[in-house]
């Protein structure tokens, strides 16, 4: 174990991945090196997620196991950060139950990480530092991105939507937009460094700019990134159906670099449940959006998030969700069992759904969605797509893998093809989760 070697585990969404890149940037500046094995590390960092109970349980399991390691190596530094510990009672519980943890810090004070780390390494006590408020957007923090091909770029931080099931607004604070000029400059510099693709990140990208003095919305930001930078591909997530509009669909249709993929979480197909969720749209609105988007961008992939077993969800409500899955025919969906989160309105709602019922509905939903995913993949057989090559496939080393503009994974064999290249492939076989392709020369 060496003091200047670290290992970082990241849970949860792309926001957390992006924050981890900032932490890596700081650690690079401090002369640290990332290692693969916990036993080689002098510093263990966990960037945690609070969206569902399961993610939190995993973190508690990890922290528990680190206790033995700390006994063997008292010099080991253990740091826990992210959304889970931004909840004060959880942070306090960790401090009390796992006193060997050296540093606990939240989502708002990431910019002070080097100072916090130093304090934690010098102190015998656990350093617990949470800020209630994020304050201004901080620009210019260091960042270490791993692959040199694809990059996450924040456009907004926080969320103002307060969907009744969701803990994010409480742990990530109010919505703050970065200035469009800063975003465009960052994408330009990534393109100049050889990056091929950026994903613009926000909890609700469609409300970008509402908090700025400058008159700017997401569609115009996307248009600027498309026309003012040299980046090959631009993606964005997550879209909110309430704020998604025709202007944006046109930018996707006309954009040179804007990829034909929209991740548009529907959460439920029942208007009654959508209302209880405080989502701010109806199933009819969602269906109209899907139709409008496909009108402008016929090749657009549409993916979604769906929660099963929200409080009060009846068999009829669930049937409406299943029906929407059949009507829209999503390319893929992230499906979740509703997980009550302390402090959110839904956790206190009557009619919490029995776990067995949730699981049974979940498997019916999965069956319908898997059928559609395969259906959508099959429709691509015989067509030719631009692929951004990522590298060898995870399972077969001699097979390469890449993604189409619609964000479909394609595995193919080919010589003299390097990660980061854009190649054309013909789809030859469809599977539920991926496609097989043949290089077109
Ligand atoms: N339970 C289950 N799923 C949730 N999500 C957010 N909060 C919860 C919760 N309490 C899901 C939503 C969201 C995705 C990122 O996580 O579907 O879109
Ligand atoms: Fe959570 Fe809703 Fe905000 Fe998404 S839009 S982060 S689901 S509150």
Coordinates of N, CA, C and O in Angstrom, one line a residue, residues 146-320:
X146 N -11.0 9.6 -18.7 CA -10.2 8.4 -18.9 C -9.9 8.0 -20.4 O -8.8 7.7 -20.7
X147 N -11.0 8.1 -21.2 CA -10.7 7.4 -22.5 C -10.3 8.3 -23.7 O -9.8 7.8 -24.7
X148 N -10.4 9.6 -23.6 CA -10.0 10.4 -24.7 C -10.9 10.4 -26.0 O -10.5 11.0 -27.0
X149 N -12.0 9.7 -25.9 CA -12.9 9.6 -27.0 C -14.2 10.2 -26.7 O -14.8 11.0 -27.5
X150 N -14.8 9.9 -25.5 CA -16.1 10.4 -25.2 C -16.0 11.2 -23.9 O -15.3 10.7 -23.0
X151 N -16.7 12.3 -23.8 CA -16.6 13.1 -22.6 C -18.0 13.5 -22.1 O -18.9 13.8 -22.9
X152 N -18.2 13.6 -20.8 CA -19.4 14.1 -20.2 C -19.1 15.6 -20.0 O -18.1 16.0 -19.5
X153 N -20.1 16.4 -20.3 CA -20.0 17.9 -20.1 C -21.3 18.4 -19.4 O -22.4 18.3 -19.9
X154 N -21.1 18.9 -18.1 CA -22.2 19.4 -17.4 C -22.8 20.6 -18.1 O -22.0 21.5 -18.5
X155 N -24.1 20.7 -18.1 CA -24.7 22.0 -18.6 C -25.5 22.6 -17.4 O -25.6 23.8 -17.3
X156 N -26.2 21.8 -16.7 CA -26.9 22.3 -15.5 C -26.5 21.4 -14.3 O -26.1 20.2 -14.5
X157 N -26.6 22.0 -13.1 CA -26.4 21.2 -11.9 C -27.8 21.3 -11.1 O -28.4 22.3 -11.2
X158 N -28.1 20.3 -10.4 CA -29.3 20.3 -9.5 C -30.6 20.1 -10.3 O -30.6 19.9 -11.5
X159 N -31.7 20.2 -9.6 CA -33.0 20.0 -10.2 C -34.1 20.8 -9.4 O -34.1 20.8 -8.2
X160 N -35.0 21.4 -10.1 CA -36.1 22.1 -9.5 C -37.5 21.4 -9.6 O -38.5 21.9 -9.3
X161 N -37.5 20.2 -10.1 CA -38.7 19.5 -10.4 C -39.5 18.9 -9.3 O -40.7 18.8 -9.3
X162 N -38.8 18.4 -8.3 CA -39.4 17.8 -7.1 C -40.4 16.8 -7.6 O -41.6 16.8 -7.1
X163 N -40.1 15.8 -8.4 CA -40.9 14.7 -8.6 C -41.1 14.0 -7.3 O -40.1 13.9 -6.5
X164 N -42.3 13.6 -6.9 CA -42.6 13.3 -5.5 C -41.8 12.0 -5.0 O -41.7 11.8 -3.8
X165 N -41.2 11.2 -5.9 CA -40.5 10.0 -5.4 C -39.0 10.3 -5.3 O -38.3 9.5 -4.8
X166 N -38.5 11.5 -5.8 CA -37.1 11.6 -6.1 C -36.3 12.4 -5.1 O -36.8 13.5 -4.6
X167 N -35.2 11.9 -4.7 CA -34.4 12.6 -3.7 C -33.4 13.6 -4.3 O -32.8 14.4 -3.6
X168 N -33.3 13.6 -5.6 CA -32.2 14.4 -6.3 C -32.3 15.9 -5.9 O -31.3 16.5 -5.6
X169 N -33.5 16.5 -6.0 CA -33.6 18.0 -5.6 C -33.0 18.3 -4.2 O -32.5 19.3 -4.0
X170 N -33.2 17.3 -3.3 CA -32.7 17.5 -1.9 C -31.2 17.4 -1.8 O -30.6 18.0 -0.9
X171 N -30.6 16.5 -2.6 CA -29.2 16.3 -2.5 C -28.3 17.0 -3.5 O -27.1 17.1 -3.4
X172 N -28.9 17.5 -4.5 CA -28.2 18.2 -5.6 C -28.5 19.7 -5.6 O -28.0 20.4 -6.5
X173 N -29.5 20.1 -4.9 CA -29.8 21.5 -4.8 C -30.6 22.0 -6.0 O -31.0 21.3 -6.9
X174 N -30.8 23.4 -6.0 CA -31.6 24.0 -7.1 C -30.8 24.0 -8.4 O -29.6 23.9 -8.4
X175 N -31.6 24.2 -9.4 CA -31.0 24.1 -10.8 C -30.1 25.4 -11.1 O -30.5 26.5 -10.8
X176 N -28.9 25.1 -11.5 CA -28.0 26.2 -11.9 C -27.4 25.8 -13.2 O -26.9 24.7 -13.5
X177 N -27.5 26.8 -14.2 CA -27.0 26.5 -15.5 C -25.6 27.1 -15.7 O -25.3 28.2 -15.2
X178 N -24.7 26.4 -16.4 CA -23.5 27.0 -16.8 C -23.7 28.0 -17.9 O -24.7 27.8 -18.7
X179 N -22.8 28.9 -18.1 CA -23.0 29.9 -19.2 C -22.7 29.2 -20.5 O -21.8 28.4 -20.6
X180 N -23.5 29.6 -21.5 CA -23.4 28.9 -22.8 C -22.0 29.0 -23.4 O -21.4 28.1 -23.9
X181 N -21.3 30.2 -23.2 CA -20.0 30.4 -23.7 C -19.0 29.4 -23.1 O -18.1 28.9 -23.8
X182 N -19.2 29.2 -21.8 CA -18.3 28.2 -21.1 C -18.4 26.8 -21.6 O -17.5 26.0 -21.8
X183 N -19.7 26.5 -21.9 CA -20.0 25.1 -22.4 C -19.4 24.9 -23.8 O -18.7 23.9 -24.1
X184 N -19.7 25.9 -24.7 CA -19.2 25.8 -26.1 C -17.6 25.8 -26.1 O -17.0 25.0 -26.8
X185 N -17.0 26.6 -25.2 CA -15.5 26.6 -25.1 C -15.0 25.2 -24.7 O -14.0 24.7 -25.2
X186 N -15.7 24.6 -23.7 CA -15.2 23.3 -23.2 C -15.3 22.3 -24.3 O -14.4 21.5 -24.5
X187 N -16.5 22.3 -25.1 CA -16.6 21.3 -26.1 C -15.6 21.5 -27.2 O -15.0 20.6 -27.7
X188 N -15.3 22.8 -27.6 CA -14.3 23.1 -28.6 C -13.0 22.6 -28.1 O -12.2 22.0 -29.0
X189 N -12.6 22.8 -26.9 CA -11.3 22.3 -26.5 C -11.2 20.8 -26.4 O -10.2 20.2 -26.7
X190 N -12.4 20.1 -26.1 CA -12.4 18.7 -26.1 C -12.1 18.2 -27.6 O -11.4 17.2 -27.8
X191 N -12.8 18.8 -28.5 CA -12.7 18.4 -29.9 C -11.2 18.6 -30.4 O -10.6 17.8 -31.0
X192 N -10.6 19.7 -29.9 CA -9.2 20.0 -30.3 C -8.3 19.0 -29.7 O -7.2 18.7 -30.3
X193 N -8.7 18.4 -28.6 CA -7.8 17.3 -27.9 C -8.0 16.0 -28.6 O -7.5 15.0 -28.2
X194 N -9.0 15.9 -29.5 CA -9.2 14.6 -30.2 C -10.4 13.8 -29.7 O -10.7 12.7 -30.2
X195 N -11.2 14.4 -28.8 CA -12.4 13.7 -28.4 C -13.4 13.7 -29.6 O -13.4 14.7 -30.3
X196 N -14.2 12.7 -29.7 CA -15.1 12.5 -30.8 C -16.6 12.8 -30.4 O -17.4 13.2 -31.2
X197 N -16.9 12.6 -29.1 CA -18.3 12.7 -28.7 C -18.4 13.3 -27.3 O -17.6 13.1 -26.4
X198 N -19.4 14.2 -27.2 CA -19.7 14.7 -25.8 C -21.2 14.4 -25.5 O -22.0 14.3 -26.4
X199 N -21.4 14.2 -24.2 CA -22.8 14.1 -23.7 C -23.0 15.3 -22.8 O -22.4 15.4 -21.8
X200 N -24.0 16.1 -23.2 CA -24.3 17.3 -22.4 C -25.2 16.8 -21.2 O -26.2 16.1 -21.5
X201 N -24.8 17.1 -20.0 CA -25.5 16.5 -18.8 C -26.3 17.5 -18.0 O -25.8 18.5 -17.7
X202 N -27.5 17.1 -17.7 CA -28.3 17.8 -16.7 C -29.4 16.9 -16.2 O -29.8 16.0 -16.9
X203 N -30.0 17.2 -15.0 CA -31.1 16.4 -14.6 C -32.3 16.6 -15.5 O -33.1 15.7 -15.7
X204 N -32.4 17.8 -16.0 CA -33.5 18.1 -16.9 C -32.9 19.1 -17.9 O -33.0 20.3 -17.7
X205 N -32.3 18.6 -19.0 CA -31.6 19.5 -19.9 C -32.5 20.5 -20.5 O -32.1 21.6 -20.9
X206 N -33.8 20.2 -20.6 CA -34.7 21.1 -21.3 C -35.0 22.3 -20.6 O -35.6 23.3 -21.1
X207 N -34.7 22.4 -19.3 CA -34.9 23.6 -18.6 C -33.6 24.5 -18.5 O -33.5 25.4 -17.8
X208 N -32.6 24.0 -19.3 CA -31.3 24.8 -19.3 C -31.6 26.3 -19.6 O -32.4 26.6 -20.5
X209 N -30.9 27.1 -18.9 CA -30.9 28.5 -19.1 C -32.0 29.3 -18.4 O -31.9 30.6 -18.4
X210 N -33.0 28.7 -17.9 CA -34.1 29.4 -17.2 C -33.6 30.3 -16.1 O -34.2 31.3 -15.8
X211 N -32.5 29.9 -15.5 CA -32.0 30.7 -14.4 C -30.9 31.7 -14.8 O -30.4 32.4 -13.9
X212 N -30.7 31.8 -16.1 CA -29.6 32.8 -16.5 C -30.2 34.1 -17.0 O -31.4 34.2 -17.4
X213 N -29.4 35.2 -16.9 CA -29.9 36.5 -17.4 C -29.9 36.5 -18.9 O -30.8 37.0 -19.5
X214 N -28.9 35.8 -19.5 CA -28.8 35.6 -20.9 C -30.1 34.9 -21.5 O -30.5 33.9 -20.9
X215 N -30.6 35.4 -22.6 CA -31.8 34.7 -23.2 C -31.3 33.5 -24.0 O -30.8 33.6 -25.1
X216 N -31.4 32.3 -23.3 CA -30.9 31.1 -24.0 C -31.7 29.9 -23.5 O -32.1 29.9 -22.3
X217 N -32.0 29.0 -24.4 CA -32.7 27.8 -24.0 C -31.9 26.6 -24.5 O -30.8 26.8 -25.1
X218 N -32.4 25.4 -24.2 CA -31.5 24.2 -24.5 C -31.4 24.0 -26.0 O -30.3 23.7 -26.5
X219 N -32.5 24.3 -26.8 CA -32.4 24.1 -28.2 C -31.3 25.0 -28.8 O -30.5 24.6 -29.6
X220 N -31.2 26.2 -28.3 CA -30.3 27.2 -28.9 C -28.8 26.8 -28.4 O -27.9 27.0 -29.2
X221 N -28.7 26.3 -27.2 CA -27.4 25.9 -26.8 C -26.9 24.7 -27.6 O -25.8 24.7 -28.1
X222 N -27.8 23.7 -27.9 CA -27.4 22.6 -28.7 C -27.0 23.0 -30.1 O -26.1 22.5 -30.7
X223 N -27.8 24.0 -30.6 CA -27.5 24.5 -32.0 C -26.1 25.1 -32.0 O -25.3 24.9 -32.9
X224 N -25.8 25.9 -30.9 CA -24.5 26.5 -30.8 C -23.4 25.5 -30.8 O -22.3 25.6 -31.4
X225 N -23.5 24.5 -29.9 CA -22.5 23.4 -29.8 C -22.3 22.8 -31.2 O -21.2 22.5 -31.6
X226 N -23.4 22.5 -31.9 CA -23.4 21.9 -33.2 C -22.7 22.7 -34.2 O -21.9 22.2 -35.0
X227 N -22.9 24.0 -34.2 CA -22.4 24.8 -35.3 C -21.1 25.5 -35.0 O -20.3 25.9 -35.9
X228 N -20.8 25.7 -33.7 CA -19.6 26.5 -33.3 C -18.4 25.6 -32.9 O -17.4 26.1 -32.6
X229 N -18.6 24.3 -32.8 CA -17.5 23.4 -32.4 C -17.3 22.4 -33.5 O -18.1 22.2 -34.4
X230 N -16.2 21.7 -33.4 CA -15.8 20.7 -34.4 C -16.1 19.3 -33.9 O -15.7 18.3 -34.6
X231 N -16.8 19.2 -32.8 CA -17.0 17.8 -32.2 C -17.9 17.0 -33.2 O -18.8 17.5 -33.9
X232 N -17.5 15.7 -33.3 CA -18.3 14.8 -34.3 C -19.7 14.5 -33.8 O -20.6 14.3 -34.6
X233 N -19.8 14.2 -32.5 CA -21.1 13.8 -32.0 C -21.5 14.5 -30.7 O -20.6 14.6 -29.8
X234 N -22.7 14.9 -30.7 CA -23.3 15.4 -29.4 C -24.5 14.7 -29.0 O -25.4 14.4 -29.8
X235 N -24.4 14.2 -27.7 CA -25.6 13.6 -27.1 C -26.0 14.5 -25.9 O -25.3 15.4 -25.5
X236 N -27.2 14.2 -25.4 CA -27.6 15.0 -24.2 C -28.6 14.1 -23.4 O -29.3 13.2 -23.9
X237 N -28.5 14.3 -22.1 CA -29.5 13.6 -21.2 C -29.5 14.3 -19.8 O -28.5 14.9 -19.4
X238 N -30.6 14.3 -19.1 CA -31.9 13.7 -19.4 C -32.9 14.7 -19.9 O -32.9 15.8 -19.3
X239 N -33.8 14.3 -20.8 CA -34.8 15.2 -21.2 C -36.0 15.0 -20.3 O -36.3 13.9 -19.8
X240 N -36.8 16.1 -20.2 CA -38.1 16.0 -19.4 C -39.2 16.2 -20.3 O -39.2 17.2 -21.0
X241 N -40.2 15.3 -20.3 CA -41.3 15.5 -21.3 C -42.1 16.8 -21.1 O -42.6 17.3 -22.1
X242 N -42.0 17.4 -19.9 CA -42.8 18.7 -19.8 C -42.2 19.8 -20.6 O -42.9 20.6 -21.1
X243 N -40.9 19.8 -20.7 CA -40.2 21.0 -21.3 C -39.7 20.6 -22.7 O -39.0 21.5 -23.4
X244 N -39.8 19.4 -23.2 CA -39.3 19.0 -24.5 C -40.2 19.7 -25.6 O -41.4 19.6 -25.5
X245 N -39.6 20.3 -26.6 CA -40.4 21.0 -27.5 C -40.0 20.8 -29.0 O -39.0 20.2 -29.3
X246 N -40.8 21.4 -29.9 CA -40.6 21.2 -31.3 C -39.3 21.9 -31.8 O -38.6 21.4 -32.7
X247 N -39.0 23.0 -31.2 CA -37.7 23.7 -31.5 C -36.5 22.7 -31.3 O -35.6 22.7 -32.2
X248 N -36.6 22.0 -30.3 CA -35.5 21.0 -30.0 C -35.5 19.9 -31.0 O -34.4 19.5 -31.5
X249 N -36.7 19.4 -31.3 CA -36.7 18.3 -32.3 C -36.1 18.8 -33.7 O -35.4 18.0 -34.4
X250 N -36.4 20.1 -34.0 CA -35.8 20.6 -35.3 C -34.3 20.7 -35.2 O -33.6 20.4 -36.2
X251 N -33.7 21.0 -34.1 CA -32.3 21.1 -33.9 C -31.7 19.7 -34.1 O -30.6 19.5 -34.7
X252 N -32.4 18.7 -33.5 CA -31.9 17.3 -33.6 C -31.9 16.9 -35.1 O -31.0 16.3 -35.6
X253 N -33.0 17.3 -35.8 CA -33.2 16.9 -37.2 C -32.2 17.5 -38.1 O -31.6 16.9 -39.0
X254 N -31.9 18.8 -37.8 CA -31.0 19.5 -38.7 C -29.5 19.5 -38.3 O -28.7 19.8 -39.1
X255 N -29.3 19.1 -37.1 CA -27.9 19.2 -36.6 C -26.9 18.3 -37.3 O -27.3 17.1 -37.6
X256 N -25.7 18.7 -37.5 CA -24.7 17.9 -38.1 C -24.2 16.8 -37.1 O -24.2 15.6 -37.4
X257 N -24.0 17.2 -35.9 CA -23.4 16.3 -34.9 C -24.4 15.8 -33.9 O -24.0 14.9 -33.2
X258 N -25.6 16.3 -33.9 CA -26.5 15.9 -32.8 C -27.1 14.5 -33.1 O -27.6 14.3 -34.2
X259 N -26.8 13.6 -32.2 CA -27.2 12.2 -32.4 C -28.7 12.0 -32.3 O -29.4 12.7 -31.6
X260 N -29.1 11.0 -33.1 CA -30.6 10.7 -33.2 C -31.0 9.8 -32.1 O -31.3 8.6 -32.3
X261 N -30.9 10.3 -30.9 CA -31.4 9.5 -29.7 C -31.9 10.5 -28.7 O -31.2 11.4 -28.3
X262 N -33.0 10.2 -28.1 CA -33.6 11.0 -27.0 C -34.0 10.1 -25.9 O -34.7 9.1 -26.1
X263 N -33.4 10.4 -24.7 CA -33.8 9.6 -23.5 C -34.9 10.5 -22.8 O -34.6 11.5 -22.3
X264 N -36.1 10.0 -22.9 CA -37.3 10.8 -22.4 C -38.1 9.9 -21.4 O -39.0 9.2 -21.8
X265 N -37.7 10.1 -20.1 CA -38.4 9.2 -19.1 C -39.9 9.5 -19.0 O -40.3 10.6 -18.9
X266 N -40.7 8.4 -19.1 CA -42.1 8.6 -19.0 C -42.6 8.3 -17.5 O -43.5 8.8 -17.1
X267 N -41.9 7.4 -16.9 CA -42.1 7.0 -15.5 C -43.4 6.2 -15.3 O -43.4 5.2 -14.6
X268 N -44.5 6.6 -15.9 CA -45.8 5.8 -15.8 C -46.7 6.2 -16.9 O -46.6 7.2 -17.5
X269 N -47.6 5.2 -17.3 CA -48.5 5.5 -18.4 C -49.9 5.9 -17.9 O -50.8 6.1 -18.6
X270 N -50.0 6.1 -16.5 CA -51.3 6.4 -16.0 C -51.3 7.9 -15.6 O -50.4 8.3 -14.8
X271 N -52.3 8.6 -16.0 CA -52.3 10.1 -15.7 C -52.5 10.3 -14.2 O -52.0 11.2 -13.7
X272 N -53.2 9.4 -13.6 CA -53.4 9.5 -12.1 C -52.1 9.4 -11.4 O -51.7 10.2 -10.5
X273 N -51.3 8.4 -11.8 CA -50.0 8.2 -11.2 C -49.0 9.4 -11.5 O -48.3 9.9 -10.7
X274 N -49.1 9.8 -12.8 CA -48.2 10.9 -13.2 C -48.5 12.2 -12.4 O -47.5 12.9 -12.0
X275 N -49.7 12.4 -12.1 CA -50.1 13.5 -11.2 C -49.5 13.3 -9.8 O -48.9 14.3 -9.3
X276 N -49.7 12.1 -9.3 CA -49.2 11.9 -7.9 C -47.6 12.0 -7.9 O -47.0 12.4 -6.9
X277 N -47.0 11.7 -9.1 CA -45.6 11.8 -9.2 C -45.1 13.2 -9.3 O -43.9 13.5 -9.3
X278 N -46.1 14.2 -9.6 CA -45.8 15.6 -9.9 C -44.9 15.7 -11.1 O -43.9 16.5 -11.1
X279 N -45.2 15.0 -12.2 CA -44.4 15.0 -13.4 C -44.8 16.2 -14.3 O -44.0 16.6 -15.2
X280 N -46.0 16.7 -14.2 CA -46.3 17.9 -15.0 C -46.7 17.6 -16.4 O -46.6 18.5 -17.3
X281 N -47.0 16.4 -16.8 CA -47.5 16.1 -18.1 C -48.5 14.9 -18.1 O -48.5 14.2 -17.0
X282 N -49.2 14.7 -19.2 CA -50.1 13.5 -19.2 C -49.6 12.5 -20.2 O -48.7 12.8 -21.0
X283 N -50.2 11.3 -20.2 CA -49.8 10.3 -21.2 C -50.0 10.8 -22.6 O -49.2 10.5 -23.5
X284 N -51.1 11.6 -22.8 CA -51.5 12.1 -24.1 C -50.4 13.0 -24.6 O -49.9 13.0 -25.8
X285 N -49.9 13.9 -23.7 CA -48.8 14.8 -24.0 C -47.6 14.0 -24.5 O -46.9 14.3 -25.4
X286 N -47.2 13.0 -23.7 CA -46.0 12.2 -24.0 C -46.2 11.5 -25.4 O -45.2 11.6 -26.2
X287 N -47.3 11.0 -25.6 CA -47.5 10.3 -26.9 C -47.4 11.3 -28.1 O -46.8 11.0 -29.1
X288 N -48.0 12.5 -27.9 CA -47.9 13.5 -28.9 C -46.4 13.9 -29.1 O -46.0 14.1 -30.3
X289 N -45.6 14.0 -28.1 CA -44.2 14.3 -28.2 C -43.5 13.3 -29.0 O -42.7 13.6 -29.9
X290 N -43.8 12.0 -28.7 CA -43.1 10.9 -29.4 C -43.4 11.0 -30.9 O -42.5 10.8 -31.7
X291 N -44.6 11.3 -31.2 CA -45.0 11.4 -32.6 C -44.4 12.5 -33.3 O -43.9 12.4 -34.4
X292 N -44.4 13.7 -32.6 CA -43.8 14.9 -33.1 C -42.3 14.6 -33.4 O -41.8 14.9 -34.5
X293 N -41.6 14.1 -32.4 CA -40.1 13.8 -32.6 C -39.9 12.9 -33.7 O -39.0 13.1 -34.6
X294 N -40.7 11.8 -33.8 CA -40.5 10.8 -34.9 C -40.8 11.5 -36.3 O -40.3 11.0 -37.3
X295 N -41.7 12.4 -36.2 CA -42.0 13.2 -37.5 C -40.8 13.9 -38.0 O -40.5 13.9 -39.2
X296 N -40.2 14.6 -37.1 CA -39.0 15.4 -37.5 C -37.7 14.5 -37.7 O -36.9 14.8 -38.6
X297 N -37.6 13.5 -36.9 CA -36.4 12.6 -36.9 C -36.8 11.2 -37.0 O -36.8 10.5 -36.0
X298 N -37.2 10.7 -38.2 CA -37.7 9.3 -38.3 C -36.8 8.3 -37.7 O -37.2 7.3 -37.2
X299 N -35.5 8.5 -37.8 CA -34.6 7.5 -37.4 C -34.3 7.6 -35.9 O -33.4 6.8 -35.4
X300 N -34.9 8.5 -35.2 CA -34.6 8.7 -33.8 C -34.9 7.5 -32.9 O -36.0 7.0 -32.9
X301 N -33.9 7.2 -32.1 CA -34.1 6.1 -31.0 C -34.7 6.8 -29.8 O -34.3 8.0 -29.5
X302 N -35.7 6.2 -29.2 CA -36.4 6.8 -28.1 C -36.3 5.8 -26.9 O -36.7 4.6 -27.0
X303 N -35.6 6.2 -25.8 CA -35.5 5.4 -24.7 C -36.1 6.1 -23.5 O -36.4 7.3 -23.5
X304 N -36.4 5.3 -22.4 CA -37.2 5.9 -21.3 C -36.8 5.3 -20.0 O -36.0 4.3 -19.9
X305 N -37.3 5.9 -18.9 CA -37.3 5.3 -17.6 C -38.7 5.0 -17.1 O -39.6 5.8 -17.4
X306 N -38.9 3.9 -16.4 CA -40.2 3.6 -15.9 C -40.1 3.1 -14.5 O -39.2 2.3 -14.2
X307 N -41.0 3.6 -13.6 CA -41.0 3.1 -12.2 C -42.3 2.3 -12.0 O -43.4 2.6 -12.4
X308 N -42.1 1.1 -11.4 CA -43.2 0.2 -11.2 C -43.5 0.2 -9.7 O -42.5 0.2 -8.9
X309 N -44.8 0.2 -9.3 CA -45.1 0.1 -7.9 C -45.1 1.4 -7.2 O -44.9 1.4 -5.9
X310 N -45.3 2.5 -7.9 CA -45.4 3.8 -7.2 C -46.6 3.7 -6.2 O -47.6 3.0 -6.5
X311 N -46.6 4.4 -5.0 CA -47.7 4.3 -4.1 C -49.1 4.5 -4.8 O -49.2 5.5 -5.5
X312 N -50.0 3.6 -4.5 CA -51.4 3.8 -5.1 C -51.5 3.2 -6.5 O -52.6 3.2 -7.0
X313 N -50.4 2.7 -7.0 CA -50.5 2.1 -8.4 C -51.4 0.8 -8.4 O -51.1 -0.1 -7.7
X314 N -52.5 0.9 -9.1 CA -53.4 -0.3 -9.2 C -53.0 -1.1 -10.4 O -52.2 -0.7 -11.3
X315 N -53.7 -2.3 -10.5 CA -53.5 -3.1 -11.7 C -53.9 -2.3 -13.0 O -53.2 -2.4 -14.0
X316 N -54.9 -1.5 -12.9 CA -55.3 -0.7 -14.0 C -54.3 0.4 -14.4 O -54.0 0.6 -15.6
X317 N -53.7 1.0 -13.4 CA -52.7 2.0 -13.7 C -51.5 1.3 -14.4 O -50.9 1.8 -15.4
X318 N -51.1 0.1 -13.8 CA -50.0 -0.6 -14.4 C -50.3 -1.0 -15.8 O -49.4 -0.9 -16.7
X319 N -51.5 -1.4 -16.1 CA -51.9 -1.8 -17.4 C -51.7 -0.7 -18.4 O -51.3 -0.9 -19.6
X320 N -52.0 0.5 -17.9 CA -51.8 1.7 -18.8 C -50.3 1.9 -19.1 O -49.9 2.4 -20.2

